[in-house]
Coordinates of C-alpha atoms in Angstrom, one line a residue:
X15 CA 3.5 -6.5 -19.7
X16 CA 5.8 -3.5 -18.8
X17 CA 6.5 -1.9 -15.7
X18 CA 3.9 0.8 -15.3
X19 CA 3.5 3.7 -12.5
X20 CA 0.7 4.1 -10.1
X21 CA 0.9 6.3 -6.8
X22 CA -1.7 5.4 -3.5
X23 CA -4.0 8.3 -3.0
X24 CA -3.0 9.1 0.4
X25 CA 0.5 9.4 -0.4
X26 CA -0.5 12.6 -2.1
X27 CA -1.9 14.1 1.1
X28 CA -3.8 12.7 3.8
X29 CA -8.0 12.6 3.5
X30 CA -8.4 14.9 6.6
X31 CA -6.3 17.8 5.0
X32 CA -6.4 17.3 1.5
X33 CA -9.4 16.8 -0.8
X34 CA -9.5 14.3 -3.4
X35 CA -9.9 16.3 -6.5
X36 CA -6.4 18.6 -6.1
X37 CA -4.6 15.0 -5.3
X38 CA -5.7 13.1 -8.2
X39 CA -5.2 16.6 -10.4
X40 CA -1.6 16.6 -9.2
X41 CA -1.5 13.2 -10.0
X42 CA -2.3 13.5 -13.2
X43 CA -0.5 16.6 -13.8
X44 CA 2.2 15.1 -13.2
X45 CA 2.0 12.9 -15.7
X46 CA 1.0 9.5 -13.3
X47 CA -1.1 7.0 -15.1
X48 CA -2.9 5.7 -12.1
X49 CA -3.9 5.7 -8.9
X50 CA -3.9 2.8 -6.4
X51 CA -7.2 3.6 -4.3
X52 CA -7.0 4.3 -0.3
X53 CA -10.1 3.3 1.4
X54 CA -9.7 6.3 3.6
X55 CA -10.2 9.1 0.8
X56 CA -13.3 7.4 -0.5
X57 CA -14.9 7.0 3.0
X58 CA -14.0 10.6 3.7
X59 CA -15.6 12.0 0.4
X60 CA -18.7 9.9 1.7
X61 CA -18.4 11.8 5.0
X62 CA -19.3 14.7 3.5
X63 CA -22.4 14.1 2.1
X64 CA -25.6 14.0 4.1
X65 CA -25.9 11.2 6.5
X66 CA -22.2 10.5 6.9
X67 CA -20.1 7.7 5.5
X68 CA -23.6 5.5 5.0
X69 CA -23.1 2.2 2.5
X70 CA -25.2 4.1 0.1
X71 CA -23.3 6.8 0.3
X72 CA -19.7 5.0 -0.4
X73 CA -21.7 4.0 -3.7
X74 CA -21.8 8.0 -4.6
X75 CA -18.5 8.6 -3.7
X76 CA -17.1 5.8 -5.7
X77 CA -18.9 7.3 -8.5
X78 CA -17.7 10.6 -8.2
X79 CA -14.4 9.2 -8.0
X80 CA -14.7 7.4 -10.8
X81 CA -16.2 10.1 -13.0
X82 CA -12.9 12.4 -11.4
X83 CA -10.6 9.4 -12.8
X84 CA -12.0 9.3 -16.1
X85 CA -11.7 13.2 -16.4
X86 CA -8.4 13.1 -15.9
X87 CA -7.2 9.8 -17.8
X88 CA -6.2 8.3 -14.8
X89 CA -6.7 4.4 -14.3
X90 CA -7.5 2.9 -10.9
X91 CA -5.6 -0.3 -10.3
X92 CA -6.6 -1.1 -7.3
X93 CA -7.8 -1.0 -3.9
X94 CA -7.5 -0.8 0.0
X95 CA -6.3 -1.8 2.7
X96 CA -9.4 -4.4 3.2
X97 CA -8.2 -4.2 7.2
X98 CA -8.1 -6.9 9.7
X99 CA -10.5 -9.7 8.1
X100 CA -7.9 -13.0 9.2
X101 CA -8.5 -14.9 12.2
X102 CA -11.3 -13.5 13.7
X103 CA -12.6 -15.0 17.1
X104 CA -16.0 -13.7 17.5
X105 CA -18.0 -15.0 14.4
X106 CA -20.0 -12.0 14.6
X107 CA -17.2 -10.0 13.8
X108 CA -16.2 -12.2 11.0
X109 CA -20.1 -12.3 9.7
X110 CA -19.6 -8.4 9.4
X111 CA -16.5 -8.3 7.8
X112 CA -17.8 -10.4 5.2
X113 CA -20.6 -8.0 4.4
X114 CA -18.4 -5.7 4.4
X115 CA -16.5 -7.5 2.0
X116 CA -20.1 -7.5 -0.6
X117 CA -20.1 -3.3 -0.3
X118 CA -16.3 -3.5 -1.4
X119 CA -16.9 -5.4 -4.8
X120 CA -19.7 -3.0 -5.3
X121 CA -17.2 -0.3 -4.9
X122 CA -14.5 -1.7 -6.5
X123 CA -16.8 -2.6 -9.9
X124 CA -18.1 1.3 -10.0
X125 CA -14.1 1.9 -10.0
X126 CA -13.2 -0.4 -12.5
X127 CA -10.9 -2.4 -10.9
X128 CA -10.6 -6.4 -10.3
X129 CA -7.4 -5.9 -7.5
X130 CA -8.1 -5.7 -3.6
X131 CA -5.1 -5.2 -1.4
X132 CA -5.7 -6.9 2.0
X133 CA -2.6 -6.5 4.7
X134 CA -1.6 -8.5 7.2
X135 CA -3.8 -7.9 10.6
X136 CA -2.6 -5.7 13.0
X137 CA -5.2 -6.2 15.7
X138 CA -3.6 -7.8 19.3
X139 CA -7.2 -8.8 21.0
X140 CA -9.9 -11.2 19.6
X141 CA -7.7 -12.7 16.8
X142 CA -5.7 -15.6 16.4
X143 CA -2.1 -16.5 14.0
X144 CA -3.0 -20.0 13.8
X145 CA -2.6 -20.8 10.0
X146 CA -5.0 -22.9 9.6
X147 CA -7.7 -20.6 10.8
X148 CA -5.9 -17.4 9.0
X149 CA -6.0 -19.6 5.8
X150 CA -9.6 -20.8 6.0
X151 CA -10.7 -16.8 7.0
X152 CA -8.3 -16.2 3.5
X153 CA -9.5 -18.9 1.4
X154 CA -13.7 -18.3 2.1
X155 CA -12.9 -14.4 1.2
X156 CA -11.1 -16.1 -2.5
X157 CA -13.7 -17.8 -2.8
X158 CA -16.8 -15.4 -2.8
X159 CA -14.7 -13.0 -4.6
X160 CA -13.9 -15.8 -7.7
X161 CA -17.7 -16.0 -7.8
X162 CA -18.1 -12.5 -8.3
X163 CA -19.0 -11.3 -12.1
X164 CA -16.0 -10.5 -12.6
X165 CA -13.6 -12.1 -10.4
X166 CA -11.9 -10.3 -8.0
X167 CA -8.2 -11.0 -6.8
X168 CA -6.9 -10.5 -2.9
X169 CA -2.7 -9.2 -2.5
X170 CA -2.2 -10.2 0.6
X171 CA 0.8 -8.2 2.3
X172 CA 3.5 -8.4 5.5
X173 CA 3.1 -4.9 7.0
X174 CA 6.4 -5.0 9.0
X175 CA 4.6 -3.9 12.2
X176 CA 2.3 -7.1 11.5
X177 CA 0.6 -8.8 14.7
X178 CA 1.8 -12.3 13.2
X179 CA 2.8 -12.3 9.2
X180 CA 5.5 -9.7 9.4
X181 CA 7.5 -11.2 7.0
X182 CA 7.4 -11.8 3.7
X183 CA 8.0 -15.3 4.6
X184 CA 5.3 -15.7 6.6
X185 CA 2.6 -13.8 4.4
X186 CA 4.0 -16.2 1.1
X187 CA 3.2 -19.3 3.9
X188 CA -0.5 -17.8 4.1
X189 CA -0.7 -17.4 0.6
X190 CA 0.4 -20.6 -0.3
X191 CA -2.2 -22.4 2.6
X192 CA -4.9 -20.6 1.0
X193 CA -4.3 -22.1 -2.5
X194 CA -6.5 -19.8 -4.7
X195 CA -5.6 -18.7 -8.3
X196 CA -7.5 -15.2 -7.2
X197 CA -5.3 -15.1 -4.0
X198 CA -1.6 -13.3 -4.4
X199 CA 0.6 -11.0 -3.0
X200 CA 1.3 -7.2 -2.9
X201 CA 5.4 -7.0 -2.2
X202 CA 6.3 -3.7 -0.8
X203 CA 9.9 -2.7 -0.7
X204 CA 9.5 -0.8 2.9
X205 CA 7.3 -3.5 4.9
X206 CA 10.2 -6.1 3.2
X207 CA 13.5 -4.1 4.0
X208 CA 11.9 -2.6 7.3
X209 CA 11.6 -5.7 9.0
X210 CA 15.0 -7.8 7.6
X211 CA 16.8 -4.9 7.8
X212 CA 15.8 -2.0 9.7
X213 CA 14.7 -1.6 13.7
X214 CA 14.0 2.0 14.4
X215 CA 14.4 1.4 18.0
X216 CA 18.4 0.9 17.7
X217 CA 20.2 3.3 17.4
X218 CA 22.1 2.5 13.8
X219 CA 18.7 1.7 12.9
X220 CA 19.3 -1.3 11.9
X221 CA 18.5 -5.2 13.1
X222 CA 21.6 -7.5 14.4
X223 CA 23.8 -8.1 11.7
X224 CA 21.6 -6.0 9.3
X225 CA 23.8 -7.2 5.7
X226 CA 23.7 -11.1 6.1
X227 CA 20.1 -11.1 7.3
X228 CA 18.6 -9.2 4.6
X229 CA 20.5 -10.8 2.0
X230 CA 20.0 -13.8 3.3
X231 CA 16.4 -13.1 3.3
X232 CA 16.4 -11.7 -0.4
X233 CA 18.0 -15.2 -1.5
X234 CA 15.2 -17.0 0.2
X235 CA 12.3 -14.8 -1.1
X236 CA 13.6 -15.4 -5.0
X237 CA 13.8 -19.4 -4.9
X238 CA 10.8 -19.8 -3.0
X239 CA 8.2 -17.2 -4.2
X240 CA 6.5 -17.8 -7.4
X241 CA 5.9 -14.5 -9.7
X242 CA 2.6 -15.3 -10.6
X243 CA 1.1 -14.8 -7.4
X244 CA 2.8 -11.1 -7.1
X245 CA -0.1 -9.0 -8.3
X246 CA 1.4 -6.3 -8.0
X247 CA 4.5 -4.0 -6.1
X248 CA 4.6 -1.0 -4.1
X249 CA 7.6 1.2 -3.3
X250 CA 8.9 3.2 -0.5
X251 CA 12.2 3.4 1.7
X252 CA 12.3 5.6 4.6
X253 CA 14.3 7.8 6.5
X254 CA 16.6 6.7 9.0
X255 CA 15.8 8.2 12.9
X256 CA 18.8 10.7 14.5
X257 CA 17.7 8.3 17.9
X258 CA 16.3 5.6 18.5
X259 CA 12.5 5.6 18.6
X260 CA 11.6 5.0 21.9
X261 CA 8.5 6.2 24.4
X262 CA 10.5 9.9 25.1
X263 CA 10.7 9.8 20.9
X264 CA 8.4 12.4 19.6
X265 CA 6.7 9.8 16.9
X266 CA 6.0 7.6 19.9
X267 CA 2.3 6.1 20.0
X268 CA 1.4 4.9 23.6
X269 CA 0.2 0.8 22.3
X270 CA 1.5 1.3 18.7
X271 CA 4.8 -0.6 17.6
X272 CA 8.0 1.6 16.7
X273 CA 7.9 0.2 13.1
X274 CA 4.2 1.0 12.7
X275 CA 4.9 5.1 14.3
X276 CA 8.2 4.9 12.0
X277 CA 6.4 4.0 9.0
X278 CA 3.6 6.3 9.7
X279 CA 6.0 9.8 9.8
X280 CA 9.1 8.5 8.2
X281 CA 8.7 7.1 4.4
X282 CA 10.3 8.5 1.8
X283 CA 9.9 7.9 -2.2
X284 CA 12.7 6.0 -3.7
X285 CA 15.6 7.6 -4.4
X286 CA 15.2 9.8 -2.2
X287 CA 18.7 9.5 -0.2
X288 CA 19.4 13.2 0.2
X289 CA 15.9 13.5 2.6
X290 CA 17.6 10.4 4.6
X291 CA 16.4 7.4 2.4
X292 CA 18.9 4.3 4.0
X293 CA 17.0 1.3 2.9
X294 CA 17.6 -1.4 0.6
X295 CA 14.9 -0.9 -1.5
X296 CA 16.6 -1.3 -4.6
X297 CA 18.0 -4.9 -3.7
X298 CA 14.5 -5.2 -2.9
X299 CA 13.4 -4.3 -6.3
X300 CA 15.7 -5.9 -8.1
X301 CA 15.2 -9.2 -6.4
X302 CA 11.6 -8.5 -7.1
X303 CA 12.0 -7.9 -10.7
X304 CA 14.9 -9.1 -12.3
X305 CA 14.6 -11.4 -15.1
X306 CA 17.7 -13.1 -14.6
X307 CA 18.4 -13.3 -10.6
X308 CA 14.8 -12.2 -9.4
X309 CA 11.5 -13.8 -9.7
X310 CA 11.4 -11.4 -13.1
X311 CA 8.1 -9.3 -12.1
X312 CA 6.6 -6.9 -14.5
X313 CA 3.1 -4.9 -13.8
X314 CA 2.3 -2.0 -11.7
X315 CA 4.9 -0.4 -9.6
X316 CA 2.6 1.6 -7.0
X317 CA 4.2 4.1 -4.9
X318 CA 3.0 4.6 -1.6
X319 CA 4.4 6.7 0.6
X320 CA 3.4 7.8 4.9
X321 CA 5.0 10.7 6.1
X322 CA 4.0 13.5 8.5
X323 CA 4.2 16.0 5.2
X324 CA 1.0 14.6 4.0
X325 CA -0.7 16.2 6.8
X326 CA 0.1 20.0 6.3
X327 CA -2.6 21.7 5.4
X328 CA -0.7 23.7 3.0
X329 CA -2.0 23.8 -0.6
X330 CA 0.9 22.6 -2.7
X331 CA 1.0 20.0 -0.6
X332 CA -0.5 17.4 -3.4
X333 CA 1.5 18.7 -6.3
X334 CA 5.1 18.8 -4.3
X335 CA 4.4 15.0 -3.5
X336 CA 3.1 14.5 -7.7
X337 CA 6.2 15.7 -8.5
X338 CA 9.1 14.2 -6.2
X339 CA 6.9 10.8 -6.9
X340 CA 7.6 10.9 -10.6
X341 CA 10.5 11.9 -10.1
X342 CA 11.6 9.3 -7.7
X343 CA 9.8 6.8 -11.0
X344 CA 12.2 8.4 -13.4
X345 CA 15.1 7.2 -11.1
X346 CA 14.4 4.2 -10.5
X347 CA 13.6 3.6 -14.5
X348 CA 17.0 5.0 -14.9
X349 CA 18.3 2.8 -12.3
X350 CA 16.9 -0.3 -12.7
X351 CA 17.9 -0.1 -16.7
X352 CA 13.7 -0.3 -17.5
X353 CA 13.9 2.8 -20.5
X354 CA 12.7 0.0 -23.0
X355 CA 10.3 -2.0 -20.6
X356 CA 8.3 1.2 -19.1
X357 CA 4.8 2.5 -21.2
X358 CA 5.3 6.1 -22.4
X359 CA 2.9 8.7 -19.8
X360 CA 2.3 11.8 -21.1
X361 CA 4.9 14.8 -19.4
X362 CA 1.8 16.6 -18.1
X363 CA -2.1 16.8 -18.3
X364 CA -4.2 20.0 -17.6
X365 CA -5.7 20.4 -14.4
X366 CA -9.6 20.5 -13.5
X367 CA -11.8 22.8 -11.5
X368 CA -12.1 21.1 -7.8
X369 CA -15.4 19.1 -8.6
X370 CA -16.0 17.8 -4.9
X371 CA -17.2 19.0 -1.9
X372 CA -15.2 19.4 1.6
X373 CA -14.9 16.1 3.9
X374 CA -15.6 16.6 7.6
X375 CA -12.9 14.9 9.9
X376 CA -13.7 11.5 10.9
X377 CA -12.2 8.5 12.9
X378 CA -12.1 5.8 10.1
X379 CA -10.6 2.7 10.2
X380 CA -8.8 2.7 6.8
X381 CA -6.4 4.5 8.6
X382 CA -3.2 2.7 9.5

């Protein structure tokens, strides 16, 4: 397989000021072959319909999006985040995440796509890191999914703000104690670099002896991971801070880690260096994907970028963020020496009529 582009719905404006139909428009305009699905855009389409964000009315809403997919010859490869499921104390939480777990394969067949992206819990009350438990939590979500007809497969991924699997050591020990064929990893170049490299909280912006810990780290995370559990890659650097972020910062969250506040206003599309990209995403990548002194990965390349821009209501808004993503996708073909490994897209598709109704605001917990 060849590398392929994708971009993550939200990184082409956020649900609560953009609608779905301009983003996926700009998306294809722009000559992006897919779109990796955020949960949050699909409960907000079913926010707007009457009765609210109602299981049933997910259902509609995946079809619509669907149908919008297929108008524009743009594949869905996958979805997400499937929030918070590992390590659950109270069993009647867990019992509900599981049935929430049934409405997502519904959704996700209607989408046409066998890929659910689960991240690594964030919640600090009522869950626990022990392995064993995380693994067993994991494992029995594997398993009803490999029943399904078809199968469904789980990337599991560090977010770098992570209650316990922050790393991508630790999420490659959960994915190795759960021991399913259906049960991988997502590896994304930020949530990598911006926790072996980068501390927005210091002042350089980087962590103690930044150079030999990352690439340390990325010496590690090629002998040890095995490519066929990478299901797929995103990619994102960010911006580095003029000060540190701390609580008189202005992206400060009172109870929400720097990284996590950081991530949410500061990411950037590779490439991007002259808006403040200072990452080492493209070690990332390459350790990632080189055939020769990587783990050799080939498959979707997802781009999915958080950044305070996606929330200005301003409409050209989706198309700017179309744009600079395939254009950070032509750069790193370039860079990365991929001209004869990438599918052709087509340079541009025409746009459609806006087919879907306004979303009202809502608190949702797809948001991160």
């Amino acid at each position: 397989m060849s590398y392929r582009p994708a971009i993550c719905s939200m990184s082409l404006g956020r649900a609560w000021a953009h609608h779905i139909s301009p983003k996926f428009t700009a998306a294809a305009t722009s000559g992006l072959p897919a779109i990796e699905i955020f949960f949050e855009d699909l409960l907000y389409l079913a926010s707007s319909f009457a009765g609210g964000a109602t299981p049933s009315n997910q259902i509609l809403a995946a079809h619509q999006i669907r149908r919008l997919c297929d108008s524009l010859h743009l594949e869905i490869m996958g979805i997400g985040p499937f929030n918070n499921c590992e390590g659950l104390l109270d069993p009647v939480a867990k019992a509900a995440k599981l049935q929430e777990l049934n409405l997502w394969f519904e959704i996700a067949r209607i989408l046409g796509t066998d890929v659910i992206q689960i991240p690594c819990t964030f919640m600090t009350e009522g869950v626990t890191g022990d392995i064993s438990i995380v693994s067993k939590d994991l494992r029995e979500i594997a398993d009803i999914g490999a029943a399904q007809k078809p199968p469904f497969r789980f990337a599991y991924e560090n977010l770098c703000w992570g209650t316990f699997n922050d790393t991508w050591e630790k999420a490659w020990g959960v994915v190795k104690a759960v021991d399913r064929d259906n049960f991988g990893m997502c590896l994304d170049t930020f949530n990598i670099a911006g926790r072996e490299y980068a501390d927005p909280e210091r002042a350089d912006g980087k962590v103690e002896n930044a150079d030999v810990v990352f690439r340390e780290s990325m010496r590690r995370m090629v002998k040890e991971i095995d490519v066929k559990k990478v299901f797929y890659v995103q990619v994102v650097d960010a911006e580095r801070l003029s000060r540190p972020l701390d609580k008189s910062h202005e992206f400060h969250v009172e109870g929400q880690k720097p990284r996590m506040s950081w991530s949410r206003n500061c990411r950037l599309f590779l490439c991007e260096e002259d808006r403040g990209g200072y990452l080492p995403v493209m070690d990332v990548l390459h350790a990632i994907c080189d055939e020769k002194e990587g783990l050799g990965y080939k498959g979707w390349i997802s781009m999915e970028l958080f950044n305070r821009s996606l929330t200005v209501e301003e409409s050209q808004v989706p198309v700017e963020h179309a744009n600079r993503a395939m254009e950070s996708w032509r750069k790193i073909v370039k860079a990365m020496a991929w001209e004869d490994q990438v599918e052709a897209v087509p340079v541009s598709r025409k746009p459609i009529k806006q087919v879907l109704k306004d979303s009202e605001v809502v608190e949702i917990s797809a948001r991160l």
